[in-house]
Coordinates of C-alpha atoms and ligand atoms in Angstrom, one line a residue:
M72 CA 24.7 -90.9 -32.3
N73 CA 21.2 -89.5 -33.4
K74 CA 20.4 -90.3 -37.2
V75 CA 20.1 -87.3 -38.9
A76 CA 17.0 -86.4 -41.7
W77 CA 16.1 -83.6 -43.8
I78 CA 12.9 -83.0 -44.5
T79 CA 11.4 -80.0 -46.7
G80 CA 8.2 -78.3 -46.6
A81 CA 8.2 -79.3 -42.9
G82 CA 6.4 -76.2 -41.7
K83 CA 2.8 -77.6 -42.2
G84 CA 0.8 -80.4 -43.1
L85 CA 2.2 -83.7 -44.3
G86 CA 5.9 -82.8 -43.8
R87 CA 5.1 -81.4 -40.5
H88 CA 3.9 -84.6 -39.0
V89 CA 6.6 -86.9 -40.6
A90 CA 9.0 -84.5 -38.7
M91 CA 7.5 -85.2 -35.5
Q92 CA 7.0 -89.0 -35.9
F93 CA 10.9 -88.9 -36.7
A94 CA 11.9 -86.6 -33.6
E95 CA 9.7 -88.9 -31.8
K96 CA 12.0 -91.6 -32.5
G97 CA 14.9 -90.0 -31.5
W98 CA 16.6 -88.5 -35.0
R99 CA 17.9 -85.1 -35.5
V100 CA 15.6 -83.7 -38.0
V101 CA 16.4 -80.6 -39.9
V102 CA 13.2 -79.1 -41.3
S103 CA 12.9 -76.7 -44.0
A104 CA 10.1 -74.3 -45.8
R105 CA 9.8 -70.7 -46.5
T106 CA 8.4 -69.5 -43.3
A107 CA 10.9 -69.4 -40.5
S108 CA 7.8 -69.1 -38.0
D109 CA 6.5 -72.2 -38.5
L110 CA 9.5 -73.9 -38.2
Y111 CA 10.1 -72.3 -34.9
T112 CA 6.6 -73.5 -33.8
L113 CA 7.2 -77.0 -34.8
Q114 CA 10.5 -77.2 -32.7
S115 CA 9.3 -75.5 -29.7
D116 CA 5.9 -78.1 -30.3
C117 CA 8.8 -81.0 -29.9
Q118 CA 10.8 -80.2 -27.3
A119 CA 10.0 -82.6 -25.1
M120 CA 10.9 -85.5 -27.8
S121 CA 13.7 -87.5 -27.6
G122 CA 15.0 -86.4 -30.9
E123 CA 15.6 -82.8 -31.9
I124 CA 14.3 -80.5 -34.6
I125 CA 16.5 -77.7 -36.1
P126 CA 14.9 -75.3 -38.1
C127 CA 16.0 -73.9 -41.3
A128 CA 14.2 -71.4 -43.7
A129 CA 15.1 -71.9 -46.8
D130 CA 13.2 -71.8 -50.7
I131 CA 13.6 -75.4 -52.5
S132 CA 13.4 -73.3 -55.9
D133 CA 16.9 -71.6 -55.0
E134 CA 19.2 -74.5 -56.3
S135 CA 22.7 -73.1 -54.7
R136 CA 20.6 -72.3 -51.6
M137 CA 19.6 -76.0 -51.6
A138 CA 23.6 -77.3 -52.2
A139 CA 24.7 -74.6 -49.7
L140 CA 21.9 -76.2 -46.8
V141 CA 23.1 -79.6 -47.4
E142 CA 26.4 -78.7 -47.0
T143 CA 25.8 -77.1 -43.6
I144 CA 23.7 -80.0 -42.4
E145 CA 26.4 -82.7 -43.5
R146 CA 29.4 -80.2 -41.9
D147 CA 27.4 -79.1 -38.8
I148 CA 25.1 -81.4 -37.8
G149 CA 26.1 -84.7 -39.5
P150 CA 25.8 -86.8 -42.0
L151 CA 22.4 -87.5 -43.7
D152 CA 20.9 -90.7 -43.3
L153 CA 17.3 -89.6 -44.7
A154 CA 16.1 -86.8 -47.1
V155 CA 12.3 -86.6 -47.3
L156 CA 11.9 -84.3 -50.5
N157 CA 7.9 -83.3 -49.5
A158 CA 7.8 -79.5 -50.2
G159 CA 4.9 -78.9 -52.9
T160 CA 2.2 -76.6 -53.9
Y161 CA -1.0 -77.5 -55.9
I162 CA -2.2 -74.4 -58.1
R163 CA -5.7 -75.6 -59.1
F164 CA -6.8 -74.1 -62.7
G165 CA -8.6 -75.9 -65.7
A166 CA -8.4 -75.5 -69.4
E167 CA -10.3 -71.9 -69.0
D168 CA -7.3 -70.3 -67.4
F169 CA -4.5 -72.0 -68.5
T170 CA -1.3 -70.1 -68.9
V171 CA 2.5 -70.7 -69.3
E172 CA 3.2 -68.6 -65.8
K173 CA 0.8 -71.1 -63.9
F174 CA 2.0 -73.9 -65.5
R175 CA 5.9 -73.0 -65.1
D176 CA 5.3 -72.2 -61.6
Q177 CA 4.0 -75.4 -60.8
I178 CA 7.0 -77.5 -62.6
D179 CA 9.3 -75.0 -61.1
T180 CA 8.6 -75.7 -57.5
N181 CA 7.3 -79.4 -57.8
V182 CA 10.0 -80.7 -60.0
M183 CA 12.8 -78.4 -60.2
G184 CA 12.5 -77.7 -56.3
T185 CA 12.6 -81.2 -55.7
V186 CA 15.5 -81.8 -57.8
N187 CA 17.6 -78.9 -56.4
C188 CA 17.4 -80.9 -53.2
L189 CA 18.1 -84.2 -54.7
A190 CA 21.1 -83.5 -56.8
P191 CA 23.1 -82.4 -53.5
V192 CA 21.7 -85.1 -51.3
V193 CA 23.0 -87.7 -53.9
E194 CA 26.4 -85.8 -53.9
A195 CA 26.3 -86.1 -50.1
M196 CA 25.4 -89.9 -49.6
K197 CA 27.4 -91.0 -52.8
P198 CA 31.1 -91.5 -51.2
R199 CA 29.4 -93.0 -48.2
R200 CA 27.6 -95.7 -50.0
Q201 CA 24.6 -95.3 -47.8
G202 CA 21.3 -93.0 -47.3
R203 CA 17.5 -93.0 -47.9
I204 CA 15.6 -90.5 -50.0
A205 CA 12.1 -90.2 -50.4
I206 CA 10.3 -88.0 -52.8
V207 CA 6.8 -87.1 -52.2
S208 CA 4.9 -87.4 -55.5
S209 CA 1.0 -87.9 -55.5
L210 CA -1.7 -90.5 -56.2
T211 CA -2.5 -88.0 -59.3
A212 CA 0.7 -89.2 -61.0
Y213 CA -0.7 -92.5 -61.9
R214 CA -3.3 -90.6 -64.8
G215 CA -4.2 -87.4 -65.8
L216 CA -7.1 -85.6 -63.6
P217 CA -9.6 -82.6 -64.3
M218 CA -8.5 -79.2 -62.8
A219 CA -4.8 -80.8 -62.2
S220 CA -3.1 -80.7 -65.6
A221 CA 0.2 -79.0 -64.2
Y222 CA 0.0 -80.6 -60.8
G223 CA -0.3 -84.0 -62.2
A224 CA 1.9 -83.6 -64.8
S225 CA 4.8 -82.3 -62.3
K226 CA 4.0 -85.4 -59.7
A227 CA 4.0 -88.0 -63.0
A228 CA 7.5 -86.6 -63.6
L229 CA 8.6 -87.1 -59.9
T230 CA 7.1 -90.7 -60.2
N231 CA 8.7 -91.4 -63.4
M232 CA 12.0 -89.7 -62.1
G233 CA 12.2 -92.0 -59.3
E234 CA 11.0 -95.4 -61.3
A235 CA 14.7 -94.5 -63.3
L236 CA 16.7 -93.6 -60.6
R237 CA 15.7 -96.3 -58.3
P238 CA 17.8 -98.9 -59.4
E239 CA 20.6 -96.8 -60.6
L240 CA 20.6 -95.2 -56.9
E241 CA 20.9 -98.8 -55.2
Q242 CA 24.0 -99.5 -57.1
L243 CA 25.6 -96.5 -55.3
G244 CA 24.0 -97.9 -51.9
I245 CA 21.2 -95.4 -51.7
T246 CA 17.8 -96.3 -51.1
L247 CA 15.0 -94.2 -52.9
S248 CA 11.2 -94.4 -52.2
I249 CA 8.4 -92.6 -54.1
V250 CA 5.1 -91.9 -51.8
H251 CA 1.7 -91.2 -53.4
P252 CA -0.3 -90.2 -51.1
G253 CA -4.2 -89.6 -51.6
F254 CA -6.3 -86.7 -50.0
V255 CA -4.9 -85.7 -46.6
R256 CA -6.2 -83.1 -44.4
T257 CA -3.5 -80.4 -44.7
P258 CA -3.7 -76.6 -45.2
L259 CA -2.9 -77.4 -49.0
T260 CA -6.7 -79.5 -49.2
D261 CA -8.5 -77.2 -46.7
K262 CA -8.8 -74.9 -49.9
N263 CA -10.6 -77.4 -51.8
E264 CA -14.2 -77.2 -52.1
F265 CA -15.0 -80.2 -53.9
P266 CA -15.3 -83.9 -51.9
M267 CA -12.4 -85.7 -51.4
P268 CA -12.8 -89.4 -51.2
F269 CA -10.8 -91.7 -48.7
L270 CA -9.5 -88.1 -46.9
M271 CA -6.7 -89.2 -44.3
E272 CA -5.5 -87.2 -41.4
P273 CA -1.9 -86.3 -41.5
D274 CA -0.7 -88.3 -38.6
T275 CA -1.9 -91.5 -39.9
A276 CA -0.2 -90.9 -43.4
A277 CA 2.7 -89.7 -41.6
R278 CA 2.8 -92.9 -40.0
R279 CA 2.5 -94.6 -43.4
I280 CA 5.4 -92.9 -44.7
V281 CA 7.5 -93.9 -41.7
Q282 CA 6.8 -97.4 -41.9
G283 CA 7.3 -97.5 -45.6
L284 CA 11.0 -95.8 -45.2
E285 CA 11.7 -98.6 -42.6
R286 CA 10.7 -101.3 -44.8
G287 CA 12.8 -100.0 -47.6
K288 CA 9.6 -99.9 -50.0
F289 CA 9.7 -98.2 -53.4
E290 CA 6.2 -97.3 -53.4
I291 CA 4.5 -95.8 -50.3
T292 CA 0.7 -95.1 -50.7
M293 CA -2.1 -94.3 -48.8
P294 CA -4.8 -94.7 -48.3
R295 CA -4.7 -98.5 -49.9
R296 CA -8.0 -98.7 -51.2
F297 CA -7.8 -95.4 -53.0
A298 CA -4.8 -96.3 -54.4
Y299 CA -6.0 -99.5 -55.4
L300 CA -9.1 -97.7 -57.2
L301 CA -6.5 -95.5 -59.4
K302 CA -4.1 -98.2 -60.3
I303 CA -7.3 -99.8 -61.6
G304 CA -8.3 -96.7 -63.6
R305 CA -4.4 -96.8 -64.9
C306 CA -5.9 -99.9 -67.0
L307 CA -8.8 -98.1 -68.3
P308 CA -9.0 -97.9 -72.3
Y309 CA -9.3 -94.3 -72.9
R310 CA -13.0 -94.3 -73.8
L311 CA -14.1 -95.4 -70.3
Y312 CA -11.5 -93.3 -68.8
F313 CA -12.6 -90.2 -70.0
A314 CA -16.2 -91.2 -69.6
I315 CA -15.6 -90.9 -66.0
T316 CA -13.7 -88.0 -66.1
R317 CA -16.0 -86.0 -68.1
R318 CA -18.4 -86.6 -65.1
M319 CA -16.1 -85.1 -62.6
I320 CA -16.2 -81.9 -64.4
G321 CA -19.9 -81.8 -65.1
S322 CA -20.1 -82.3 -68.8
Ligands
LIG262 N1 -2.3 -82.9 -49.0 C1 -2.9 -84.0 -49.8 O1 -3.9 -84.1 -50.0 C2 -1.2 -84.3 -50.7 C3 -2.1 -85.5 -52.0 C4 -0.9 -85.9 -52.6 C5 0.3 -85.5 -52.6 N2 0.5 -84.3 -51.5 C6 2.0 -83.6 -51.6 O2 2.4 -83.9 -50.2 C7 3.4 -82.8 -50.2 C8 3.0 -82.0 -48.8 O3 1.7 -81.2 -48.6 P1 0.6 -80.6 -48.1 O4 -0.7 -81.3 -48.3 O5 1.5 -81.1 -46.3 O6 1.1 -79.5 -48.2 P2 0.9 -77.9 -47.2 O7 0.0 -77.9 -46.3 O8 0.7 -76.8 -48.2 O9 2.7 -77.7 -47.1 C9 3.5 -77.6 -47.4 C10 4.7 -77.2 -47.2 O10 5.4 -77.1 -48.1 C11 6.3 -75.7 -47.6 N3 6.9 -75.2 -49.2 C12 5.9 -75.0 -50.4 N4 6.7 -74.5 -51.1 C13 7.9 -74.4 -50.7 C14 9.2 -74.1 -51.4 N5 9.1 -73.4 -52.5 N6 9.9 -73.8 -50.6 C15 10.3 -74.7 -49.4 N7 9.0 -75.0 -49.1 C16 7.8 -74.7 -49.7 C17 5.1 -74.8 -47.3 O11 5.4 -74.0 -46.5 P3 6.2 -72.5 -46.8 O12 5.1 -72.1 -48.0 O13 6.0 -71.6 -45.7 O14 7.3 -72.7 -47.8 C18 4.8 -76.1 -46.2 O15 5.4 -76.1 -44.9 C19 3.4 -82.0 -51.4 O16 4.5 -82.3 -52.0 C20 1.7 -82.3 -52.1 O17 2.2 -82.1 -53.3 C21 -0.4 -83.6 -50.7

């Protein structure tokens, strides 16, 4: 029997490349995003691969839809071996245009959207005492960065949640990983007008994710050099850290 994966946000960018790599390895990959046409394009692009792409258009912010989708996958396609909870968005705004609405949008999609998927996946995997889950966070989770107060907070919430859950899920036989990408060339970052250090190609980033999952790693980071730099940044006292972030916004 081919293994079954569910990848959210697989219509574009990182999720699309992760889905392609699992399909290449012979997995049956359920791909979701809101734009159905992206999913069907992915399906036709992967037709020659040994695995299968199964499109399911759905919005991760719809809690009952996510629960129903997991139920459908388990019933009609097979028990989920892996879920990659990758769907997310970045709304760029700073202190001058800080609003409740923008902050809530970011948290609703990135945090609650992920949780809407995570809860039914854990419920499905629990009785079998096996399964793997990856949550796509970001290197911005490490420390507050300018113009990313909501995005960074949403990703820090995912990373913190993952740290809390890893040992608890282990007791249930489920392996949880957190993915911390730096800048990856995708439609999300194509909008950025600022320099993006260590920008990676999405197929390379996806390969790192797949390898990290195969090794059962908790933290999957990329690119390594950027991750090391930001990890060092975590240890800086605030005086030094703010000297750097002030320069980033030109003050
Ligand atoms: N690219 C980077 O440099 C980078 C760095 C760090 C972390 N990340 C994280 O990596 C993940 C993927 O990013 P990406 O760069 O590949 O983004 P992307 O190119 O914008 O693709 C995002 C995918 O998620 C889907 N999506 C967005 N909101 C959704 C929703 N509410 N429900 C269902 N699907 C939704 C989008 O499709 P629809 O709009 O059709 O729904 C699309 O298929 C995100 O969590 C992002 O925060 C990216």
